[in-house]
XYZ file of C-alpha atoms in Angstrom:
746
model
C -69.503 -21.680 -47.450
C -71.373 -19.672 -44.285
C -70.304 -17.590 -42.803
C -68.175 -17.388 -39.408
C -71.144 -16.237 -37.115
C -69.012 -13.463 -36.031
C -68.829 -12.117 -38.930
C -72.539 -12.655 -39.719
C -74.572 -9.429 -40.115
C -76.536 -8.840 -37.676
C -80.976 -9.359 -39.058
C -82.458 -8.415 -35.475
C -82.768 -4.467 -35.259
C -83.778 -4.179 -31.739
C -80.676 -6.171 -31.041
C -79.813 -2.731 -32.150
C -81.878 -0.606 -29.837
C -81.400 -2.596 -26.795
C -77.300 -2.013 -27.346
C -77.741 1.652 -27.517
C -79.375 1.481 -23.928
C -76.403 -0.561 -22.323
C -74.114 1.581 -23.844
C -75.554 5.101 -22.306
C -76.328 3.730 -19.335
C -72.867 3.194 -18.629
C -72.362 6.997 -20.340
C -73.957 7.371 -18.177
C -72.394 5.820 -14.667
C -69.572 7.792 -15.800
C -71.038 11.097 -16.468
C -73.183 10.746 -12.890
C -69.007 9.554 -11.139
C -67.634 12.422 -10.894
C -69.838 15.111 -11.266
C -73.540 16.305 -9.618
C -76.938 14.661 -10.388
C -77.038 17.146 -12.643
C -73.635 16.349 -15.174
C -74.881 12.662 -15.031
C -78.292 13.921 -16.879
C -75.458 16.385 -19.121
C -74.142 12.676 -19.643
C -77.439 11.118 -20.783
C -78.662 13.903 -23.482
C -74.867 13.859 -25.456
C -74.084 11.052 -25.316
C -76.864 9.323 -25.812
C -77.681 11.566 -28.664
C -74.243 11.084 -29.757
C -74.951 6.290 -29.765
C -78.577 6.773 -30.952
C -76.928 8.748 -34.874
C -74.399 6.126 -34.168
C -76.503 3.241 -34.295
C -79.164 4.151 -36.670
C -75.775 5.182 -39.416
C -74.680 1.521 -38.482
C -78.361 -0.035 -38.926
C -78.239 1.428 -41.919
C -75.190 0.359 -42.908
C -74.823 -2.372 -43.339
C -77.565 -3.543 -45.516
C -76.619 -0.918 -47.325
C -73.538 1.132 -47.367
C -74.161 4.423 -46.451
C -71.405 6.875 -48.276
C -70.977 9.303 -45.310
C -70.840 6.550 -43.159
C -66.689 6.683 -42.697
C -65.634 9.842 -43.040
C -68.575 9.685 -40.396
C -66.632 7.698 -38.127
C -63.321 9.422 -39.252
C -64.617 12.184 -37.895
C -66.170 10.527 -34.295
C -63.061 9.634 -33.844
C -60.771 12.524 -35.034
C -63.144 14.423 -32.184
C -61.817 12.195 -29.356
C -58.188 12.309 -29.972
C -58.281 16.303 -29.235
C -61.613 15.321 -26.261
C -58.219 13.266 -24.945
C -55.486 15.830 -25.029
C -58.491 18.128 -23.536
C -58.852 16.173 -20.497
C -55.379 15.112 -20.320
C -54.055 18.403 -19.666
C -56.949 19.573 -17.346
C -58.453 16.612 -15.339
C -55.264 14.100 -15.491
C -54.388 10.009 -17.622
C -56.572 8.413 -16.306
C -60.293 10.179 -17.282
C -58.570 11.646 -20.470
C -58.625 7.970 -21.893
C -62.187 7.016 -20.488
C -62.893 10.485 -22.414
C -61.743 9.450 -25.729
C -63.330 5.224 -25.054
C -66.415 7.299 -25.630
C -65.895 8.286 -28.258
C -64.329 5.866 -30.118
C -67.243 3.207 -29.222
C -69.181 5.767 -30.694
C -67.012 6.031 -34.103
C -66.936 2.325 -33.973
C -70.887 2.715 -33.791
C -71.342 4.182 -37.357
C -69.978 0.966 -39.074
C -71.370 -1.501 -35.918
C -72.911 -4.202 -38.911
C -71.746 -7.471 -37.412
C -71.875 -9.740 -34.566
C -68.217 -9.024 -33.173
C -68.681 -5.419 -33.539
C -71.513 -6.024 -30.766
C -69.346 -7.927 -28.851
C -66.496 -5.249 -28.459
C -69.743 -2.823 -27.930
C -70.187 -4.613 -25.202
C -67.145 -4.570 -24.023
C -65.901 -0.973 -24.175
C -69.184 -0.063 -21.887
C -68.356 -2.584 -19.006
C -64.890 -1.382 -19.287
C -66.909 2.410 -18.401
C -68.941 1.173 -16.220
C -65.512 -0.392 -14.600
C -63.863 2.915 -14.377
C -67.598 5.132 -13.549
C -68.092 1.958 -10.002
C -64.271 3.357 -9.151
C -65.177 6.915 -9.361
C -68.441 6.556 -8.120
C -69.637 8.421 -4.915
C -73.350 8.397 -5.133
C -75.826 5.583 -4.181
C -77.624 6.424 -8.519
C -75.061 4.265 -9.436
C -76.944 1.674 -8.222
C -79.857 2.471 -10.790
C -77.369 3.018 -13.209
C -75.743 -0.172 -13.068
C -78.855 -2.111 -12.564
C -80.088 -0.205 -16.024
C -76.265 -2.012 -17.686
C -77.777 -5.353 -16.573
C -80.918 -5.050 -17.919
C -80.152 -4.194 -21.743
C -77.652 -6.354 -20.759
C -79.083 -9.797 -20.891
C -81.676 -8.278 -23.237
C -79.384 -7.885 -25.964
C -77.411 -11.174 -25.008
C -80.933 -12.779 -25.439
C -81.058 -10.942 -28.232
C -78.003 -12.278 -30.016
C -78.235 -15.427 -29.489
C -81.914 -15.419 -30.913
C -81.173 -13.582 -34.052
C -78.286 -15.920 -34.562
C -80.815 -19.330 -34.334
C -82.456 -17.633 -36.179
C -79.979 -17.339 -39.452
C -78.908 -20.425 -39.259
C -82.090 -22.390 -39.597
C -82.331 -20.046 -42.543
C -85.479 -17.827 -40.741
C -84.815 -14.464 -40.932
C -88.200 -12.877 -40.988
C -89.534 -10.975 -37.902
C -93.587 -10.268 -37.909
C -93.662 -6.657 -37.182
C -95.409 -7.703 -33.569
C -91.930 -9.219 -32.722
C -90.007 -6.568 -33.522
C -92.016 -3.401 -31.277
C -92.278 -6.592 -28.266
C -90.327 -7.762 -25.263
C -89.528 -11.582 -25.787
C -91.081 -12.990 -22.202
C -88.912 -15.304 -20.511
C -86.740 -12.328 -21.066
C -88.106 -11.036 -18.055
C -87.792 -13.653 -16.160
C -84.552 -14.144 -16.343
C -83.454 -10.762 -15.738
C -85.618 -10.392 -12.413
C -84.238 -13.881 -11.091
C -81.260 -12.916 -11.982
C -81.526 -9.249 -10.134
C -82.799 -11.167 -7.978
C -80.057 -13.785 -6.753
C -77.132 -10.895 -6.707
C -79.638 -7.586 -4.707
C -79.383 -11.021 -1.928
C -75.974 -11.711 -2.585
C -75.201 -8.508 -1.836
C -77.141 -7.762 0.455
C -77.253 -10.614 2.437
C -73.866 -12.179 1.980
C -70.547 -10.855 4.456
C -69.013 -8.375 2.417
C -65.100 -8.964 1.977
C -62.045 -5.974 2.268
C -62.527 -4.332 -0.115
C -59.064 -4.098 -2.035
C -58.981 -0.066 -2.998
C -56.547 -0.608 -6.412
C -57.476 2.402 -8.621
C -56.095 5.175 -6.262
C -54.233 7.895 -8.421
C -52.751 11.412 -7.135
C -54.806 14.322 -8.735
C -54.237 17.538 -7.960
C -57.155 18.715 -8.968
C -56.465 21.273 -10.665
C -54.542 23.045 -8.020
C -50.724 24.005 -8.020
C -48.496 22.675 -4.554
C -45.467 22.988 -6.347
C -43.487 25.976 -3.936
C -39.562 26.393 -5.354
C -38.636 28.668 -2.173
C -40.407 25.664 -0.141
C -37.864 23.173 -1.727
C -35.002 25.531 -1.055
C -35.340 25.263 2.682
C -36.116 21.795 2.088
C -32.456 20.813 0.135
C -30.876 23.635 3.333
C -32.076 22.300 6.062
C -31.029 18.937 4.220
C -27.445 20.138 4.101
C -27.607 20.920 7.768
C -27.930 17.148 7.737
C -29.605 17.478 11.577
C -30.371 14.326 14.299
C -33.827 13.134 13.604
C -35.721 14.281 16.453
C -33.702 17.738 16.136
C -35.491 19.104 12.787
C -38.219 20.632 14.893
C -35.787 22.389 17.301
C -33.959 23.775 14.100
C -36.381 24.676 11.734
C -38.216 27.952 10.555
C -40.962 29.529 12.339
C -44.547 28.831 11.142
C -45.958 32.064 8.161
C -48.503 32.971 7.024
C -47.135 35.754 4.710
C -46.128 33.659 1.887
C -49.826 31.588 1.820
C -53.544 31.757 2.149
C -54.762 30.630 5.253
C -58.122 30.021 3.958
C -59.626 32.199 6.412
C -60.083 35.072 3.922
C -62.680 35.563 1.604
C -63.044 33.840 -1.804
C -60.387 36.801 -4.515
C -58.349 37.517 -1.437
C -55.124 35.543 -2.068
C -56.911 32.562 -4.280
C -60.249 31.859 -5.763
C -61.471 29.452 -4.063
C -63.979 29.874 -0.506
C -62.644 29.809 2.478
C -62.965 26.368 4.291
C -66.461 25.660 6.564
C -64.444 24.468 9.659
C -63.106 26.663 11.098
C -61.149 24.345 13.573
C -58.411 24.162 11.285
C -57.176 27.384 11.710
C -54.290 28.758 13.029
C -55.834 29.241 16.500
C -59.677 28.165 17.777
C -61.670 29.844 19.611
C -63.887 27.547 20.992
C -67.632 29.997 20.603
C -66.811 30.969 17.110
C -65.034 27.804 16.160
C -68.761 26.156 14.086
C -69.712 30.242 12.628
C -69.295 30.131 9.933
C -70.387 26.571 9.668
C -74.106 27.744 10.650
C -76.624 25.047 9.729
C -74.375 24.587 6.318
C -73.966 20.981 5.774
C -72.267 19.369 3.042
C -69.631 16.489 1.611
C -66.460 18.053 2.665
C -64.337 15.044 1.716
C -64.464 11.109 0.428
C -62.054 8.476 2.094
C -61.441 4.724 1.259
C -59.874 3.380 4.388
C -59.487 -0.188 6.082
C -62.617 0.531 8.371
C -63.725 4.038 11.093
C -60.944 6.573 11.420
C -60.790 10.170 13.669
C -59.006 12.241 10.748
C -56.157 14.752 12.393
C -56.194 18.536 10.980
C -54.561 20.707 14.602
C -53.146 19.845 17.597
C -53.068 22.750 20.184
C -51.815 22.620 24.173
C -52.341 26.006 24.817
C -55.907 27.804 26.465
C -56.555 31.065 28.191
C -59.893 29.445 28.838
C -62.010 30.725 25.005
C -58.972 29.898 22.758
C -56.728 27.029 21.935
C -53.249 27.740 20.348
C -50.340 25.905 19.279
C -47.400 27.118 22.026
C -44.181 24.924 19.402
C -44.776 27.211 16.023
C -41.515 26.052 14.890
C -41.421 23.270 10.667
C -39.577 21.444 8.665
C -39.323 21.571 5.198
C -40.122 18.008 4.405
C -38.988 17.321 0.001
C -41.103 14.426 -1.562
C -39.372 12.216 -3.465
C -42.094 11.906 -7.229
C -45.341 12.456 -4.473
C -43.351 10.807 -1.961
C -43.047 11.235 1.672
C -41.759 8.564 4.462
C -41.591 10.278 8.295
C -39.162 8.864 9.718
C -41.263 7.076 13.475
C -40.597 4.558 16.054
C -41.362 1.066 14.274
C -44.444 -0.831 15.551
C -45.182 -4.357 15.177
C -48.870 -2.535 14.078
C -49.535 -2.858 10.358
C -50.059 0.752 8.579
C -53.258 2.191 8.162
C -53.230 3.862 4.029
C -56.332 6.216 3.072
C -57.054 7.660 0.341
C -58.556 11.099 0.600
C -60.496 13.089 -2.277
C -61.337 16.401 -1.044
C -64.372 17.910 -2.174
C -64.870 21.469 -1.115
C -61.260 23.508 -0.406
C -59.285 22.352 3.009
C -57.224 24.929 5.339
C -53.411 23.959 4.264
C -53.155 21.218 6.825
C -53.713 17.428 5.290
C -55.732 15.242 7.529
C -55.053 11.773 8.146
C -54.981 9.081 11.137
C -52.120 9.198 14.314
C -50.366 8.822 13.754
C -48.685 9.561 10.092
C -45.588 7.441 9.301
C -45.930 8.667 5.201
C -47.953 10.278 2.262
C -48.614 10.949 -1.150
C -49.397 13.547 -2.534
C -49.203 15.943 -5.777
C -46.083 18.610 -4.286
C -42.901 19.271 -3.898
C -42.533 19.720 -0.817
C -44.631 19.520 2.929
C -43.991 21.089 6.437
C -44.346 19.950 8.757
C -45.043 20.559 12.640
C -43.777 20.225 15.985
C -46.365 17.436 16.609
C -46.420 15.705 13.170
C -49.409 16.839 10.974
C -48.525 17.905 7.720
C -49.384 20.978 6.047
C -49.287 22.379 1.948
C -47.642 25.484 1.172
C -51.405 26.403 0.227
C -54.674 25.945 1.013
C -56.030 22.570 -0.519
C -58.542 22.789 -3.569
C -61.503 20.781 -4.164
C -60.381 17.969 -6.041
C -56.989 17.028 -4.864
C -56.657 13.502 -4.181
C -54.218 12.145 -1.649
C -52.970 9.122 0.175
C -51.968 9.805 4.099
C -50.585 5.769 5.599
C -50.388 5.509 9.496
C -49.793 3.236 12.281
C -51.081 2.789 15.572
C -52.308 0.341 18.286
C -55.439 0.135 20.432
C -54.974 0.447 23.863
C -58.117 0.350 26.541
C -60.253 0.092 23.213
C -58.525 3.270 21.343
C -56.742 4.501 19.423
C -53.096 5.644 20.904
C -49.705 5.282 19.895
C -46.311 5.201 21.521
C -44.570 8.994 21.887
C -41.441 10.740 23.894
C -42.443 13.347 26.383
C -39.647 15.268 26.537
C -41.393 18.805 27.843
C -44.686 18.196 29.497
C -45.237 21.383 30.502
C -47.417 23.238 27.607
C -49.712 19.874 27.721
C -50.726 21.151 32.025
C -51.110 24.462 31.284
C -53.932 25.975 33.187
C -56.205 29.449 31.974
C -55.700 32.011 34.058
C -58.622 33.219 35.105
C -59.053 29.233 35.389
C -62.481 28.346 37.658
C -61.364 26.017 40.564
C -64.946 24.108 40.253
C -63.449 22.194 37.609
C -60.486 20.913 39.476
C -62.767 20.179 41.897
C -65.492 18.082 39.601
C -62.714 16.481 38.291
C -61.295 15.328 41.659
C -64.928 14.273 42.583
C -65.882 12.262 39.813
C -62.261 10.813 38.999
C -62.411 9.677 42.561
C -58.854 7.355 44.248
C -58.756 6.323 39.807
C -55.541 6.810 38.440
C -53.695 7.291 34.950
C -55.597 5.305 31.825
C -58.964 4.697 34.081
C -58.985 8.416 35.273
C -59.363 9.762 31.986
C -61.815 7.347 30.530
C -64.496 8.186 34.201
C -63.885 11.643 33.219
C -65.036 10.741 29.880
C -67.885 8.653 31.274
C -68.984 11.385 33.143
C -69.230 14.091 30.280
C -70.609 11.945 27.823
C -73.337 10.972 30.598
C -74.266 13.656 31.679
C -73.501 16.285 29.813
C -76.222 17.217 26.269
C -75.013 17.275 22.807
C -76.554 20.488 20.747
C -75.553 23.194 17.849
C -77.926 25.196 19.108
C -74.361 26.409 21.519
C -73.077 27.925 18.171
C -75.824 31.616 18.776
C -76.714 30.728 22.321
C -73.765 30.785 24.278
C -72.229 33.943 23.037
C -70.068 36.597 25.646
C -70.677 33.980 28.461
C -67.933 32.389 29.978
C -67.758 29.018 28.268
C -66.235 26.123 30.199
C -68.145 27.349 33.935
C -71.300 28.005 32.264
C -71.040 24.447 30.246
C -70.015 22.445 33.294
C -71.947 24.101 35.654
C -75.349 26.638 34.778
C -76.093 24.705 30.523
C -74.852 21.424 30.678
C -75.132 21.922 26.204
C -73.195 22.276 24.086
C -70.699 20.761 20.713
C -67.884 19.095 20.522
C -65.414 21.837 21.351
C -66.461 22.416 24.731
C -66.709 18.541 25.329
C -63.099 18.249 25.135
C -62.187 21.882 25.860
C -63.525 20.880 29.229
C -62.087 16.739 29.411
C -58.371 18.444 28.985
C -58.915 21.155 31.787
C -59.863 18.713 33.789
C -56.658 16.089 32.944
C -54.147 18.550 33.340
C -55.420 19.312 37.199
C -55.783 15.982 38.160
C -51.246 16.171 36.445
C -51.721 14.302 32.851
C -50.944 16.122 29.855
C -53.240 16.381 27.912
C -54.087 18.517 24.764
C -56.914 19.575 22.061
C -56.914 17.630 17.984
C -59.284 18.928 15.769
C -59.887 17.671 12.208
C -62.708 15.132 11.353
C -64.866 12.115 11.961
C -64.983 9.945 8.859
C -66.986 7.074 10.672
C -69.726 7.415 8.135
C -70.103 4.269 5.751
C -71.314 4.295 2.274
C -71.732 0.572 1.561
C -73.118 1.717 -2.350
C -70.358 3.406 -3.374
C -67.341 2.109 -0.657
C -66.051 5.480 0.781
C -66.458 7.230 4.092
C -69.156 10.437 3.701
C -67.436 13.091 5.833
C -69.622 15.989 5.949
C -69.160 19.811 7.308
C -70.923 18.798 10.214
C -68.182 16.229 11.183
C -65.993 18.592 11.539
C -64.847 17.519 15.096
C -63.009 18.010 18.401
C -60.979 15.283 20.693
C -58.685 14.503 23.729
C -55.540 13.264 23.294
C -53.897 12.504 26.647
C -50.314 11.564 27.004
C -49.577 7.724 29.546
C -46.282 6.763 29.832
C -47.033 2.872 29.733
C -49.168 3.994 26.027
C -48.382 7.476 24.286
C -51.037 9.201 23.325
C -54.130 7.971 24.106
C -57.521 9.041 21.850
C -60.296 10.046 24.156
C -63.838 10.718 22.973
C -65.802 12.672 25.449
C -68.954 13.985 23.210
C -72.111 12.008 23.774
C -72.706 12.381 20.554
C -69.668 10.567 18.786
C -68.613 7.274 18.744
C -64.553 5.568 18.809
C -63.853 4.833 15.376
C -64.668 1.335 15.641
C -62.436 -1.962 14.105
C -65.266 -4.297 13.677
C -67.139 -2.965 10.526
C -71.038 -4.028 9.793
C -70.548 -7.755 8.354
C -73.317 -7.463 5.664
C -74.087 -5.535 3.180
C -77.470 -4.965 4.010
C -76.362 -3.982 8.139
C -74.407 -1.531 6.199
C -77.265 0.222 5.014
C -78.818 0.210 8.181
C -76.761 1.813 10.291
C -75.451 4.560 6.857
C -79.231 5.403 6.776
C -79.239 5.980 10.987
C -76.736 8.484 10.536
C -77.999 10.485 8.335
C -80.882 10.406 9.722
C -80.097 11.592 12.933
C -76.873 14.227 10.829
C -80.114 15.195 10.138
C -82.530 16.050 12.910
C -79.347 17.288 14.447
C -78.920 20.062 11.996
C -83.044 20.823 12.327
C -82.784 21.642 16.061
C -84.938 18.196 16.888
C -84.997 15.396 19.050
C -83.459 12.025 18.210
C -87.496 10.906 20.082
C -89.849 12.680 17.242
C -88.763 11.999 13.742
C -90.184 13.447 10.896
C -92.762 10.798 9.401
C -92.317 12.449 5.914
C -88.590 12.694 5.699
C -87.095 11.094 3.130
C -84.640 9.432 5.288
C -86.701 8.280 8.209
C -88.689 6.228 5.649
C -85.949 4.363 4.789
C -84.626 3.818 7.507
C -88.278 2.480 8.993
C -88.242 0.477 5.258
C -84.320 -0.648 6.152
C -85.575 -1.961 9.940
C -88.997 -3.291 8.667
C -87.244 -5.261 6.066
C -84.856 -6.575 9.425
C -87.640 -8.546 11.479
C -88.847 -9.825 8.518
C -86.405 -10.992 7.460
C -86.288 -12.071 11.161
C -89.626 -12.851 11.800
C -88.787 -15.237 8.739
C -85.930 -17.396 10.078
C -87.624 -17.638 13.393
C -90.207 -19.711 11.949
C -87.987 -21.760 9.792
C -86.257 -22.680 13.356
C -89.607 -23.138 14.520
C -91.068 -25.625 11.414
C -87.298 -27.241 11.836
C -87.354 -28.436 15.232
C -91.411 -29.233 15.552
C -91.136 -31.450 11.709
C -87.914 -31.610 11.305
C -87.872 -35.571 11.412
C -91.494 -35.637 8.533
C -88.557 -33.330 6.701
C -86.301 -35.178 6.640
C -88.615 -38.752 5.678
C -90.199 -36.313 3.012
C -86.129 -35.537 1.728
C -85.254 -38.503 2.012
C -88.106 -40.148 -0.054
C -87.960 -37.185 -2.644
C -83.886 -38.291 -3.209
C -84.795 -41.992 -3.602
C -88.248 -40.473 -6.775
C -85.580 -38.943 -8.282
C -83.177 -41.560 -8.814
C -86.000 -43.935 -9.516
C -86.729 -41.451 -12.687
C -83.542 -40.905 -13.623
C -83.277 -44.886 -13.517
C -86.348 -45.300 -14.912
C -87.162 -42.976 -17.797
C -85.417 -44.604 -20.367
C -86.539 -48.414 -20.134
C -90.932 -46.782 -19.666
C -90.185 -44.346 -22.370
C -88.163 -47.013 -25.171
C -91.207 -49.749 -23.771
C -94.225 -46.446 -24.981
C -92.372 -46.233 -27.909
C -92.296 -49.605 -29.223
C -95.990 -50.250 -27.539
C -96.938 -47.107 -29.582
C -95.019 -48.394 -33.422
C -96.783 -51.557 -33.130
C -100.545 -50.094 -32.934
C -99.835 -48.279 -35.803
C -101.327 -49.911 -38.857
C -101.289 -47.221 -41.894
C -98.234 -47.105 -44.036
C -98.063 -42.942 -43.715
C -97.826 -42.572 -39.782
C -95.612 -46.103 -39.270
C -93.226 -44.067 -41.915
C -93.150 -41.051 -40.077
C -93.355 -42.077 -36.643
C -90.593 -44.449 -37.623
C -87.822 -41.477 -37.433
C -89.197 -39.343 -34.989
C -89.199 -42.888 -32.153
C -85.826 -43.115 -33.268
C -85.289 -39.191 -33.168
C -86.382 -39.652 -29.922
C -84.198 -42.475 -28.454
C -81.087 -41.179 -28.821
C -82.278 -37.636 -27.863
C -83.163 -39.726 -25.056
C -79.382 -40.699 -24.858
C -77.264 -37.324 -25.805
C -78.097 -37.000 -29.222
C -80.818 -34.326 -29.515
C -81.779 -32.431 -32.557
C -81.363 -29.144 -31.928
C -83.711 -26.474 -32.261
C -82.775 -25.359 -36.037
C -81.291 -28.007 -37.528
C -82.680 -29.926 -40.759
C -82.847 -33.810 -40.895
C -80.550 -33.989 -43.451
C -78.157 -31.965 -40.774
C -79.437 -34.333 -38.330
C -78.814 -37.520 -40.580
C -74.873 -36.237 -41.379
C -75.408 -36.361 -37.052
C -76.555 -40.220 -37.136
C -74.608 -42.149 -39.926
C -71.321 -41.082 -38.134
C -73.777 -42.234 -34.633
C -75.900 -45.016 -36.248
C -73.374 -45.833 -39.677
C -75.205 -46.013 -43.159
C -78.034 -48.028 -41.813
C -80.229 -45.079 -40.521
C -80.106 -43.646 -44.917
C -82.745 -45.479 -45.713
C -84.415 -44.613 -42.830
C -84.444 -40.696 -42.857
C -84.701 -40.962 -46.473
C -87.900 -42.322 -46.668
C -90.026 -40.168 -44.534
C -88.207 -37.290 -45.589
C -89.269 -38.148 -49.108
C -92.884 -38.766 -47.061
C -92.761 -35.275 -45.250
C -91.891 -33.201 -47.790
C -92.371 -35.103 -50.692
C -95.144 -36.573 -52.460
C -93.788 -40.230 -51.459
C -97.512 -42.332 -50.737
C -95.734 -45.720 -49.359
C -96.814 -49.401 -49.260
C -97.170 -51.604 -46.613
C -93.934 -52.974 -47.282
C -91.860 -49.886 -47.327
C -93.774 -48.666 -43.798
C -92.700 -52.836 -42.381
C -89.018 -51.760 -43.876
C -88.453 -48.677 -41.814
C -90.538 -49.921 -38.953
C -87.620 -52.918 -39.233
C -84.947 -50.841 -40.441
C -85.819 -48.262 -36.672
C -85.751 -52.307 -34.166
C -81.726 -52.847 -35.294
C -80.849 -49.085 -34.711
C -82.627 -49.628 -30.949
C -81.250 -52.732 -30.965
C -84.846 -54.844 -30.904
């Protein structure tokens, strides 16, 4: 009795080579998903070596049992359990499970020798790749996936060919075959990748599901017993909603690190790069620590671009912004979740999954207005403006989820809120320059309300230039006067401060908001990337009919647009162009003078050329259809008719040719052989072919079930003549011919 297909030993050694490439590429993707490119290369070297050793032992163990194979497999499994425990404590459950899976795959590869083991290894590697897809933040994942797909196709084709050879009892392979890639695999792989790439780039993208997110403290402690006790005391007072801030405690920095201290003083994390999240904002020094160093600060997953609010300031002395109301209320989390009681609205909640890459201040950033949060801690402080902060600085690798709700008013985010004390939002600096009010009056004219605010916003966007050079050049000068009436150049803190003051001169309550512009979507990873230079300041103005409305006076920034690009190709082009613009801004270069050798510029040019080429092809196709549409329709109709005619007449024509060939054969040997072969072709055309690798005897068993016992003499005589020494006479040949005629109904 033959072995079952899944239990048959693997005979082709190339399967082990391709399987090594498959599982190593999956391990590379996993290693590079949560680490740097260097970490991914280290992962390749480590796991590649482990899997190479394991598969080498597995191949030789299948041919001849090795005494050390089983102890080696058990040892790798034990190492996997130890590694799982260590990673579980340091990084969490899911990374620990993935580490365990990688080690168990290495342990299983030591004894891998059968087809079912091969299928198990492929399935496990696919699970690892899925984890990497959920965690990857780098475009290298596409390269890793491409390598995985190529290795997977090659492995499956080799396994199928090995099974066919085993069934046909043809298990020998030439030396040349072992070292070469089957020619048929190359076009199959390239065709598959080309079709997948076209679908990926050109098909409309469905909304991302964002499944699989989990809280992670990044190795930092966000538990605070003192804050939790204060939260219980405030809750026991049973204050009505809305009175909590009035009775909350004053903000204190005695028990926390503000983020401005150097590393080693109060913590081991470096200071945050963007000063705009501190308790005061000096518009000249807001970016002093940033300089021109630009790195990724955090990643965000959300349905569309957002502005992430960190701080709100309502008091301006001409140079510094601060918050007049320092009161806070402690909010206790239940199983890591906190719901903030806000005014109900018809708009759905916007979920933001945020992963911190570089240390931030203690404030949680999220789109306004926050209505809930999931955070790896037990208590948070809520200030009078609806912002949340943790007991200490938020360190790298921390993950949390924010929930926000807002509506669109005049094409910009807004959320309804009452304004009981407008005085702080109408305050003007003591050394207020009256020219600012005169300019605001001139720009606004007779307009009122939101229309007046839009007029001021558009004036700043169109008459002033955004630049990083102001960080250095404006030191020691009166900021707003110099910006509005002399230099006409500045960074976002200047634009936002100018608009807030100009709004107040027109009697419109306003405030300055700082945070991050999360508008740069990377379609290769599915995350919005927030860089250091995305630290931003904008304006919120209050109107009775709409509440707080967001305004963007800085020319270099665009308000978040809920309409994201439809195709991945468009998203890639936009992403590359954004990176090029940011790169040029960092280096102080004008947008109209890009560097020709900059790889980002070259990539953007390539994307533009591809897009232009596609448009040219579409226009050519449209011209061909309009000019030759009738002829094309006629040609298609004729081709369809010819195809139907071929399908209808193929068998009758082939049957007549077969009968004609048999009648012309006079040699008895040829007639016996041809009678069977023509019978095989006859029923092959009718859905009963002889598969590759099937012997004549096996084919006879299938024909007997269809044609009866009368086919037996024809097949037996063919076998005797073809593989034996029988030389038939004329009578035997005619008998085979007559059996053929009866079987085909002639």
